[in-house]
Short mmCIF file of C-alpha atoms in Angstrom, two decimals:
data_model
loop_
_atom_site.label_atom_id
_atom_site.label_comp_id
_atom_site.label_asym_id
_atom_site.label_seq_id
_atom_site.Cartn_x
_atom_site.Cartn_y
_atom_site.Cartn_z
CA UNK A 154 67.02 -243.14 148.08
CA UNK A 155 66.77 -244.62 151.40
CA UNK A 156 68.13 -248.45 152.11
CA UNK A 157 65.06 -250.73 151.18
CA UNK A 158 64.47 -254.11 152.84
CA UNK A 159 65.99 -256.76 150.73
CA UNK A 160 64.12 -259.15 148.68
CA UNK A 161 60.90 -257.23 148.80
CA UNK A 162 58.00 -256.94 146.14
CA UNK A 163 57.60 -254.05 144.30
CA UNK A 164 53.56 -253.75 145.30
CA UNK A 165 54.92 -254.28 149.79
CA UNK A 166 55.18 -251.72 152.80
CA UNK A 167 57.41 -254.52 154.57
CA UNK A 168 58.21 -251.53 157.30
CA UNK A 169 57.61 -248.90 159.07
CA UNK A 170 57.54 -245.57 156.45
CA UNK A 171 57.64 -248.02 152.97
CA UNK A 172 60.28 -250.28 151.11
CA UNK A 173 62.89 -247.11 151.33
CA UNK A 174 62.03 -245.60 154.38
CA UNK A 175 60.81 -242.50 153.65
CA UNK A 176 57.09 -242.55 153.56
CA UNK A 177 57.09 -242.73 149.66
CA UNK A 178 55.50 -245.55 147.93
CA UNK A 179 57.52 -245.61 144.42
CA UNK A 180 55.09 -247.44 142.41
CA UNK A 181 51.90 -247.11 144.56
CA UNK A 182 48.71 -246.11 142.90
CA UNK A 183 45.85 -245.72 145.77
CA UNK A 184 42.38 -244.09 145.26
CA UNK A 185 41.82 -240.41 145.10
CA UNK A 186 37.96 -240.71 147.05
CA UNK A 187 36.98 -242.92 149.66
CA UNK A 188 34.27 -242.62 151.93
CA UNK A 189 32.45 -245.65 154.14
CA UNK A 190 30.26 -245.91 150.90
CA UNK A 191 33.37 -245.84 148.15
CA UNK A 192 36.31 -247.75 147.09
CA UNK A 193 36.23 -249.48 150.61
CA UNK A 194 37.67 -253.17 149.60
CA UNK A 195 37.04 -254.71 152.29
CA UNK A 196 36.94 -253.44 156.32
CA UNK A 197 37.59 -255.50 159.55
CA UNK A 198 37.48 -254.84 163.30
CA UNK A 199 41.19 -255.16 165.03
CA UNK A 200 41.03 -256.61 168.75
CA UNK A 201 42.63 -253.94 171.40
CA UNK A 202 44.45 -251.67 170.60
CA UNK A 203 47.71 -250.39 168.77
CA UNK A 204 49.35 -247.33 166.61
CA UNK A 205 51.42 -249.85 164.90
CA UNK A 206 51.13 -248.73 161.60
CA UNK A 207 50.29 -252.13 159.16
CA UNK A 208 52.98 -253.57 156.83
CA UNK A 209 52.37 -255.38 153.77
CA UNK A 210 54.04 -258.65 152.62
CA UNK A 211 53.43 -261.84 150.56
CA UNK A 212 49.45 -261.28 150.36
CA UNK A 213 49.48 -260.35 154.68
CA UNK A 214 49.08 -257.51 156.42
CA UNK A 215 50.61 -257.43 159.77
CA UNK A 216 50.41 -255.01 162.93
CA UNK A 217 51.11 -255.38 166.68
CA UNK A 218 48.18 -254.93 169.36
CA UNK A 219 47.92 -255.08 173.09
CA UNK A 220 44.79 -256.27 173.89
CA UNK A 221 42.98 -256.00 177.30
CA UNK A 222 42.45 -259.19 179.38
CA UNK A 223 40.10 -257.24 182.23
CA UNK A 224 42.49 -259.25 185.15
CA UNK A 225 43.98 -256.86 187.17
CA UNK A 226 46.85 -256.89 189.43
CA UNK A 227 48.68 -254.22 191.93
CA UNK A 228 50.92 -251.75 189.96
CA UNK A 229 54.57 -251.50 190.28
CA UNK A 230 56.76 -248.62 192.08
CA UNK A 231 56.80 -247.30 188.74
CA UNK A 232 52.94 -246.51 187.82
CA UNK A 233 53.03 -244.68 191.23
CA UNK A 234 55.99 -242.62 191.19
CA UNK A 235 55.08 -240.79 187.91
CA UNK A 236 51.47 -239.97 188.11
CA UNK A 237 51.11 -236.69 185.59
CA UNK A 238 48.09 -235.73 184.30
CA UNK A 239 48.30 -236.85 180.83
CA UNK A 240 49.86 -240.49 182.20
CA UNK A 241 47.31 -242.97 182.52
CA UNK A 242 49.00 -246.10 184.65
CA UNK A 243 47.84 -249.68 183.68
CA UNK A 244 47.24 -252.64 186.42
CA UNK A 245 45.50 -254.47 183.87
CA UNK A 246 47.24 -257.47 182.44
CA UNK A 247 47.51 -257.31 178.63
CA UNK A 248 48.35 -259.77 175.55
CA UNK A 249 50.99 -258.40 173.50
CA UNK A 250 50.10 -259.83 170.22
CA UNK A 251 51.01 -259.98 166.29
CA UNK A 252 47.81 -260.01 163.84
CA UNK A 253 48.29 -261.18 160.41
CA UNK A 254 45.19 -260.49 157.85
CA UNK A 255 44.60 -261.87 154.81
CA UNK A 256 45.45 -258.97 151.96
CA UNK A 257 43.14 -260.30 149.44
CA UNK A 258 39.92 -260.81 152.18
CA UNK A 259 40.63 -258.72 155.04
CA UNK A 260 40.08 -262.22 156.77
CA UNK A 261 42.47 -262.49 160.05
CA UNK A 262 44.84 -265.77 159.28
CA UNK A 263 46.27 -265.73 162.41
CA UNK A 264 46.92 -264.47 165.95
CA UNK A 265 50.09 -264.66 168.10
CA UNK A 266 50.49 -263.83 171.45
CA UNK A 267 54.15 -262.44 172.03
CA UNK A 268 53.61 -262.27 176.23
CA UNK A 269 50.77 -261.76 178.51
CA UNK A 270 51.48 -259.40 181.23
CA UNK A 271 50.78 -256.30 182.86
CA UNK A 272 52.68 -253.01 181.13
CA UNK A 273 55.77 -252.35 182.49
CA UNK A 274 54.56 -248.39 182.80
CA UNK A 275 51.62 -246.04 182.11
CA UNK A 276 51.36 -244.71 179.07
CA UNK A 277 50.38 -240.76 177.77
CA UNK A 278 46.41 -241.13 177.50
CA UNK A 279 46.37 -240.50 173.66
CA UNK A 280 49.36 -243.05 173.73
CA UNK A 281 48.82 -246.90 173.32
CA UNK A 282 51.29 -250.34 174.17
CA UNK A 283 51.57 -251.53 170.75
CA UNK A 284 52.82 -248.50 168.88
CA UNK A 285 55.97 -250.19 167.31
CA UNK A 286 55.50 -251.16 163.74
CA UNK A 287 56.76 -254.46 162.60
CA UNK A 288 59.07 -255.19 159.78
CA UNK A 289 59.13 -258.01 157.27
CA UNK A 290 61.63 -259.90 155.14
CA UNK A 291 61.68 -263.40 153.51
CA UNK A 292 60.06 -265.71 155.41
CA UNK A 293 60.21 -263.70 158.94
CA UNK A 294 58.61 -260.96 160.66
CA UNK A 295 60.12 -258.74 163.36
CA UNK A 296 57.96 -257.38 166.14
CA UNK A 297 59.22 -255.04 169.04
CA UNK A 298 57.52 -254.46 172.22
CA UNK A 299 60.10 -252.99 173.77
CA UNK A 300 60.27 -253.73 177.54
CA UNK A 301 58.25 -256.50 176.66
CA UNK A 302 60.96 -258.03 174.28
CA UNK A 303 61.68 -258.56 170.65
CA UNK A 304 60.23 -261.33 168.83
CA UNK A 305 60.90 -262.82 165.51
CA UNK A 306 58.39 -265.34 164.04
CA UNK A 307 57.70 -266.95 160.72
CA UNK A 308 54.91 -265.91 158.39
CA UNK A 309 52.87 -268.48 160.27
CA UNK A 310 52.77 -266.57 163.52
CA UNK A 311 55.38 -269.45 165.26
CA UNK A 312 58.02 -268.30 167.04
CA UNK A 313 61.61 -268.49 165.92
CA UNK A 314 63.26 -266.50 168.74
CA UNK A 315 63.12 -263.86 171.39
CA UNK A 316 65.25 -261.36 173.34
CA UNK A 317 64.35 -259.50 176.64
CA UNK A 318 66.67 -256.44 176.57
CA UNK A 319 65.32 -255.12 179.54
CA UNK A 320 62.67 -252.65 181.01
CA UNK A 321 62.45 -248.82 179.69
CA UNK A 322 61.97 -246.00 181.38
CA UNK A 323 60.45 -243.47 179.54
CA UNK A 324 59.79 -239.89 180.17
CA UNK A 325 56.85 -238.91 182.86
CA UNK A 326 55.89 -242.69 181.47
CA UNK A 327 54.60 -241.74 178.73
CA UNK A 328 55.32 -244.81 177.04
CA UNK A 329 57.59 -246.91 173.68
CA UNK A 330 57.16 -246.54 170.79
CA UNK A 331 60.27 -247.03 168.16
CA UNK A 332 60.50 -249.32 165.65
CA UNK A 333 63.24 -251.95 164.46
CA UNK A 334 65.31 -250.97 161.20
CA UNK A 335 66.59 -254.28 159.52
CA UNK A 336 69.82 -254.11 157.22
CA UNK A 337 71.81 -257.35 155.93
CA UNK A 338 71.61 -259.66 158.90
CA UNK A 339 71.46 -256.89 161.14
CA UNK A 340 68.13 -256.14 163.29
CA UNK A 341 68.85 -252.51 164.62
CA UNK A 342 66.87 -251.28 167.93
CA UNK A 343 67.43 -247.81 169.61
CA UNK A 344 66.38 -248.04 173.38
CA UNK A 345 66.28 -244.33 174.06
CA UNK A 346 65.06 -243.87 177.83
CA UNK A 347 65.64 -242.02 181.78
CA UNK A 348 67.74 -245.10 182.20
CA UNK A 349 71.33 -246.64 180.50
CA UNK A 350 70.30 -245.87 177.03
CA UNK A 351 72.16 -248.09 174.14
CA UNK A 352 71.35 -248.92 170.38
CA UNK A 353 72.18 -252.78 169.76
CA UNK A 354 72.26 -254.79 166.78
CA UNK A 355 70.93 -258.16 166.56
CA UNK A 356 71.70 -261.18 164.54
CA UNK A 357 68.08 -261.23 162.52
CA UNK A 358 68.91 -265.13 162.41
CA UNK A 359 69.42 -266.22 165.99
CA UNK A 360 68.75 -262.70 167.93
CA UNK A 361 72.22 -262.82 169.53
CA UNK A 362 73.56 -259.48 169.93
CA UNK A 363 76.02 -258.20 167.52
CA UNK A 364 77.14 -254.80 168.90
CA UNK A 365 75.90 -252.72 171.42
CA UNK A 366 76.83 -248.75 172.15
CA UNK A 367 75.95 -247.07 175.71
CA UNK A 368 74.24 -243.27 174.25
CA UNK A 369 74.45 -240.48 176.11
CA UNK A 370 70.81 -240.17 175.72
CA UNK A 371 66.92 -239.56 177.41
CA UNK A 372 64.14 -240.74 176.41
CA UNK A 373 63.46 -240.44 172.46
CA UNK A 374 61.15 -242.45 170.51
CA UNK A 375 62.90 -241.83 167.03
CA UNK A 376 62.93 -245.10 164.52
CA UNK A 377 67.07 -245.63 163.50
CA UNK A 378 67.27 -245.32 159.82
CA UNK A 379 70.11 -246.89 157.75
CA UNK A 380 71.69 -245.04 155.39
CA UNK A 381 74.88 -245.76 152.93
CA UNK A 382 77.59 -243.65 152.04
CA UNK A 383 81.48 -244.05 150.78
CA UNK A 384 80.97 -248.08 150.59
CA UNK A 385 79.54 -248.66 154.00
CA UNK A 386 76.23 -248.42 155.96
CA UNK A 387 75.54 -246.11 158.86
CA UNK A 388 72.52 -246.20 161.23
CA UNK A 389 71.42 -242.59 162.03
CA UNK A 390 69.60 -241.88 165.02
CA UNK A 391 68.14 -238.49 165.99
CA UNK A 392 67.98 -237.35 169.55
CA UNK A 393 67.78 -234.84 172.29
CA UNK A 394 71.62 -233.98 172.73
CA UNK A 395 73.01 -235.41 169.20
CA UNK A 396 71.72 -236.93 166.00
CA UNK A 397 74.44 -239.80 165.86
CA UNK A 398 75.42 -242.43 162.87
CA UNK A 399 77.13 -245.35 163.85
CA UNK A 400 78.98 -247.95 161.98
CA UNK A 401 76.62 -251.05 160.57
CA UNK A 402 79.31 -253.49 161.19
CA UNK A 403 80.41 -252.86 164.62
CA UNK A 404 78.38 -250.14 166.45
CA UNK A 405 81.13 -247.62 166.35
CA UNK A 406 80.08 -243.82 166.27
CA UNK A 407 81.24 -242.26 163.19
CA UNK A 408 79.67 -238.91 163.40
CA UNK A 409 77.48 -236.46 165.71
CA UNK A 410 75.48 -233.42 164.96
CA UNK A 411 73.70 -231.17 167.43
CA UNK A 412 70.85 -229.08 167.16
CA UNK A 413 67.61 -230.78 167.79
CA UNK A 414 65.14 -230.43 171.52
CA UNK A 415 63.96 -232.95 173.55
CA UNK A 416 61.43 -235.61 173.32
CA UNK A 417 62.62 -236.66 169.47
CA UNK A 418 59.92 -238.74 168.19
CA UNK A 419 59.90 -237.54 164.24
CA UNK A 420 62.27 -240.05 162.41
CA UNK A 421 65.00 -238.94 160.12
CA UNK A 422 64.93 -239.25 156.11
CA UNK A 423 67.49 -239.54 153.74
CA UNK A 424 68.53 -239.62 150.14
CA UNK A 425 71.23 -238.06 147.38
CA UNK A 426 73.93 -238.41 150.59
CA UNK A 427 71.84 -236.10 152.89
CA UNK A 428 69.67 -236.81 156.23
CA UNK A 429 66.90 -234.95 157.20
CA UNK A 430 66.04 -234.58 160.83
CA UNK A 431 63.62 -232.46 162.56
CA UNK A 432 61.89 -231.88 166.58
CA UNK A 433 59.55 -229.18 167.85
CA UNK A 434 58.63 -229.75 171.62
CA UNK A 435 59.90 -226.03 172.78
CA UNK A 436 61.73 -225.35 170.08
CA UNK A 437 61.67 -226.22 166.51
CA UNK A 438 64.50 -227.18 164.22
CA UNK A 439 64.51 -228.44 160.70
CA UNK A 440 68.10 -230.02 160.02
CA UNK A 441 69.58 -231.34 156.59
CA UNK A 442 73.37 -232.92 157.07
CA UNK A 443 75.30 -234.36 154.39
CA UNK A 444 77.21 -237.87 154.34
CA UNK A 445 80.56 -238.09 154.44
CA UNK A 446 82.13 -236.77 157.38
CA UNK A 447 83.18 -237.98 160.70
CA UNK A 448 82.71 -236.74 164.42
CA UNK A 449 80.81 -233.21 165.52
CA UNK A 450 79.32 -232.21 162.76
CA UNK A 451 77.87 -229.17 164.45
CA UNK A 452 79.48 -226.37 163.32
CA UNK A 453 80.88 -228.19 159.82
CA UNK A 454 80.11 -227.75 156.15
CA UNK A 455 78.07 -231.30 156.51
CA UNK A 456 75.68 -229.08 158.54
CA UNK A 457 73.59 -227.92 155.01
CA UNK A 458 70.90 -225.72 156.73
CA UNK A 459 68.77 -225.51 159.49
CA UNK A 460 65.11 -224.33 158.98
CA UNK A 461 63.79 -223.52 162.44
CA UNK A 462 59.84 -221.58 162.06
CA UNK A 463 57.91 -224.52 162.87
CA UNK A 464 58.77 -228.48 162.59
CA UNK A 465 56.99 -231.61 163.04
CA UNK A 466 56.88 -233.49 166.50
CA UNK A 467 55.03 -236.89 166.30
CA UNK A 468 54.74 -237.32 161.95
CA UNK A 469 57.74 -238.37 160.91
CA UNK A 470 58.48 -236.33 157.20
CA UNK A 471 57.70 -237.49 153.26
CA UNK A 472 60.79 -236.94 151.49
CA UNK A 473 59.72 -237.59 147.95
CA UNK A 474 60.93 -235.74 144.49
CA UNK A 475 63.18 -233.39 146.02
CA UNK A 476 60.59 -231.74 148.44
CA UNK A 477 60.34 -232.65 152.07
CA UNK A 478 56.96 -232.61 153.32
CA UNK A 479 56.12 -232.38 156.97
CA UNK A 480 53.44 -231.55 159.62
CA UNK A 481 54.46 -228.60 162.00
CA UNK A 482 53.01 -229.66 165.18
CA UNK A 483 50.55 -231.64 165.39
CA UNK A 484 47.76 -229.04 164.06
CA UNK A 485 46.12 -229.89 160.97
CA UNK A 486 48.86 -227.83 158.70
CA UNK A 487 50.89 -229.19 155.81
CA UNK A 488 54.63 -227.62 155.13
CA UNK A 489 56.86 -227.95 152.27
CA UNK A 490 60.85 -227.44 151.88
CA UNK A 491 63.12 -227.65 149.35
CA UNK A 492 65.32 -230.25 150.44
CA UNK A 493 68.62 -229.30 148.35
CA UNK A 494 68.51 -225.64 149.95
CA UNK A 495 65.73 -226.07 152.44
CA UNK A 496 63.68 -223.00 151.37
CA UNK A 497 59.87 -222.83 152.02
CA UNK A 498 58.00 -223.89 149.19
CA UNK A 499 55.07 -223.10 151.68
CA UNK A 500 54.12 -223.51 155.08
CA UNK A 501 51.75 -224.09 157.88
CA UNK A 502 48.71 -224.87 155.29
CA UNK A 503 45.85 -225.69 156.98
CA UNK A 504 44.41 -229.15 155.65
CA UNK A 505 40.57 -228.71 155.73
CA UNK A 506 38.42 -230.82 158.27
CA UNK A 507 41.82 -231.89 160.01
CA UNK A 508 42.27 -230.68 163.80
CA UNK A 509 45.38 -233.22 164.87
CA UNK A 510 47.36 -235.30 163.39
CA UNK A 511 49.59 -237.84 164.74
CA UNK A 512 50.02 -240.42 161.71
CA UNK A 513 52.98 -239.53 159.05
CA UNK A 514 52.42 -238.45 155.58
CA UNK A 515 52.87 -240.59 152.83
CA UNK A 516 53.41 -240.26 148.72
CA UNK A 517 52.52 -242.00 146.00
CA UNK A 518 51.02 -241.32 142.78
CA UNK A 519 52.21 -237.90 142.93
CA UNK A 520 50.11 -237.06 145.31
CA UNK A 521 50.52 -236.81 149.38
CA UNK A 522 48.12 -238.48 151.79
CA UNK A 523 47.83 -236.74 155.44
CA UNK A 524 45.46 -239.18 157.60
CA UNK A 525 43.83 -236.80 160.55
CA UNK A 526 43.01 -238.49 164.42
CA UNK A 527 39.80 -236.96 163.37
CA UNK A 528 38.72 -239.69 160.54
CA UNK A 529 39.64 -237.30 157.39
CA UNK A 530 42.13 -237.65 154.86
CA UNK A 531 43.19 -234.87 152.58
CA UNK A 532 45.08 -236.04 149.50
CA UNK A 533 47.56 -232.85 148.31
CA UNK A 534 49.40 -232.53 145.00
CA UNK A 535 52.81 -233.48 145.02
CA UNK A 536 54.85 -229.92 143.97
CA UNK A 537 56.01 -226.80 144.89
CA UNK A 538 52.50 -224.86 145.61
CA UNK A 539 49.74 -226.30 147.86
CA UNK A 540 47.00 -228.13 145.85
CA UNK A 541 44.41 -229.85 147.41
CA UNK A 542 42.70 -232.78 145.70
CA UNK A 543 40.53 -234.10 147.95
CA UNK A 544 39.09 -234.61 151.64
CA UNK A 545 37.94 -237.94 152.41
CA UNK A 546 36.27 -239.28 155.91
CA UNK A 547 36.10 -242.86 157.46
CA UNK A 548 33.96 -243.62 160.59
CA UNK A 549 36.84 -243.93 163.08
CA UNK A 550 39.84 -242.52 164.72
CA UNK A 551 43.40 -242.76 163.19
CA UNK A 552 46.87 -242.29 164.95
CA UNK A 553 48.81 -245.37 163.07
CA UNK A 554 50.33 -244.53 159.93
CA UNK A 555 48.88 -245.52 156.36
CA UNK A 556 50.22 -247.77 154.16
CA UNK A 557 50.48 -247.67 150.53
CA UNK A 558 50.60 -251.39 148.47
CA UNK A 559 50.57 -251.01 144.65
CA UNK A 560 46.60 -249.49 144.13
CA UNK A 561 45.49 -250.05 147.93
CA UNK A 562 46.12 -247.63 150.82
CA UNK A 563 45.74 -249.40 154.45
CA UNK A 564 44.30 -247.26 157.53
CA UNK A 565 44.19 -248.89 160.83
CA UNK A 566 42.52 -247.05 163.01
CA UNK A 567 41.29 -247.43 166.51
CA UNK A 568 39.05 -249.70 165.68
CA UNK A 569 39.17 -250.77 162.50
CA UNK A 570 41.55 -251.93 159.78
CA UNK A 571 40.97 -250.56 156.13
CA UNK A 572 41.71 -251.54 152.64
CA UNK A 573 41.23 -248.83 149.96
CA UNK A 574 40.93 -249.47 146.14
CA UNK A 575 39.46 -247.87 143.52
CA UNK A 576 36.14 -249.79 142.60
CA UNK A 577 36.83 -251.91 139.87
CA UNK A 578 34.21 -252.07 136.97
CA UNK A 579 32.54 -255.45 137.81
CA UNK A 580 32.64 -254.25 141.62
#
């Protein structure tokens, strides 16, 4: 099982991927059906625009949005040196905000504006400035907007501190998007990028740096996931040259493992004393290393198997009763190893009325939920053959992740935010 946030309720999503950080939802019980006619609880607009996935926590739902202003200003050196096709450069001035909705109503309770300013970069067109999920614990909320700074606030929307760690500079610009992991008092955030790349660790209380390790490392977009083993906590964090776990307490690296490409954005998953890591831009590889040992890993017995036909690149994987679900591609397909031995269960099934997919699976009620950008959702049986229980459309556009909280599942999508339950019987 992966390292839950502490002092969570059983029915939250306090972070990005669940309470164990693996896209399950133990106890979660969402609807089968939906459709803009059924089991729709409630549905509410969301101002600008975001692939932060929601959280859930203490009745609120949170996500991050950056939200257009329409002033412009002249961009910087950086919007004009990389000018790719797929890069769209911003001179428009933007409010980097956190949004905090009522669970119950759908009603918004708040609004808080992190920083107003114009992106430090361009972005990839089907990209946005708010992709980083927030996380939740107690009586604060984490938010990351990268080059934009991290931000801790109360449940409130005040502001307890911030830290400005500096500017990123991302691949061809095409833009941040990692989330912080959160262990003990520990707020852990990768910054992956063409420049000095580093993973810090913050004190969650005063955001005063901890540790922080230089990484031999480009641009990656990979979530850090925190992970126990012999006693002591490890933060993993997959990249182009070397998936690396470092020590929680003081940043030291205690093992490497090569074998993944370039442009890492799938995060790892772990449980029973095994991570799971994966890539596929050029090359595809599937990776499964167990706990316990200490520097390359590479060529060791703590290298379990590699699986290398066809991997996700922007989902991030379901690891849930022993299978390992992911999305090769981004292509509208479902795949599913055994994660003890990592043989094919089956792979590449093609999810009906799904095209592209950027959000992450999720499980709960034995079942797994893939969201497509397309508006359909195709709920699968959890096991070792493809069954397909259901195809479900919503009028809108999804990239952000769901979110699974006891019997409701929570889409945000571009420009809506949705709560799913089944219809109750005086409904």
């Amino acid at each position: 099982m992966g390292v839950a946030v502490a002092a969570t309720a059983a029915s939250d999503w306090p972070q990005w991927r669940g309470p164990h950080a693996d896209g399950v939802s133990p106890d979660g019980a969402p609807p089968l059906r939906w459709s803009e006619q059924e089991n729709v609880r409630w549905k509410v607009a969301v101002p600008g625009e975001g692939f932060s996935t929601p959280i859930v926590h203490r009745g609120r739902v949170f996500l991050l949005s950056a939200i257009p202003t329409g002033v412009r200003r002249e961009p910087g050196s950086r919007e004009r040196r990389h000018s790719p096709a797929k890069v769209r450069p911003s001179t428009e001035v933007h409010r980097f905000a956190v949004l905090c909705f009522d669970q119950d109503s759908g009603k918004e309770r708040w609004r808080t504006t992190a920083v107003e300013t114009v992106p430090n970069e361009g972005r990839h067109r089907s990209h946005t400035f708010a992709s980083s999920s927030p996380i939740a614990e107690g009586d604060r909320l984490y938010a990351s907007f990268g080059s934009h700074g991290i931000f801790c606030l109360d449940l409130d929307g005040r502001l307890v501190w911030q830290r400005d760690l500096g500017d990123m500079e991302t691949r061809y610009s095409w833009g941040e998007g990692a989330s912080p992991a959160l262990y003990g008092n520990a707020l852990i955030v990768n910054w992956d990028h063409e420049g000095p790349s580093f993973i810090t660790a913050l004190d969650k209380r005063s955001g005063k740096t901890l540790w922080k390790t230089d990484r031999d490392e480009v641009s990656s977009w990979a979530t850090p996931l925190v992970v126990e083993h012999g006693g002591r906590a490890q933060v993993v964090a997959p990249a182009t040259k070397r998936i690396r776990a470092y020590d929680i307490v003081d940043g030291r690296e205690v093992w490497n493992c090569g074998g993944l490409q370039v442009n890492v954005i799938s995060c790892a998953v772990w449980k029973g004393g095994v991570v799971y890591a994966m890539s596929s831009y050029g090359r595809s590889a599937v990776m499964a290393v167990s706990l316990g040992g200490e520097g390359d890993l590479t060529e060791s017995d703590n290298r379990l198997w590699t699986y290398t036909r066809s991997a996700s690149y922007v989902p991030s994987p379901a690891l849930f009763e022993g299978r390992l679900y992911f999305l090769p591609r981004m292509d509208g397909m479902l795949s599913c190893l055994d994660a003890a031995s990592g043989r094919p269960l089956y792979e590449s099934r093609r999810l009906p009325g799904i095209r592209g997919i950027y959000a992450s699976p999720v499980a709960a009620a034995g079942r797994i939920y893939v969201v497509g950008r397309d508006g359909n959702t195709v709920a699968v049986k959890a096991g070792d053959e493809y069954e397909e229980l259901a195809v479900n459309r919503l009028e809108d556009r999804f990239d952000a992740s769901p979110a699974v909280a006891g019997k409701s599942l929570f889409l945000r999508g571009h420009r809506f935010l949705y709560r799913l339950d089944e219809a109750r019987p005086s409904d």
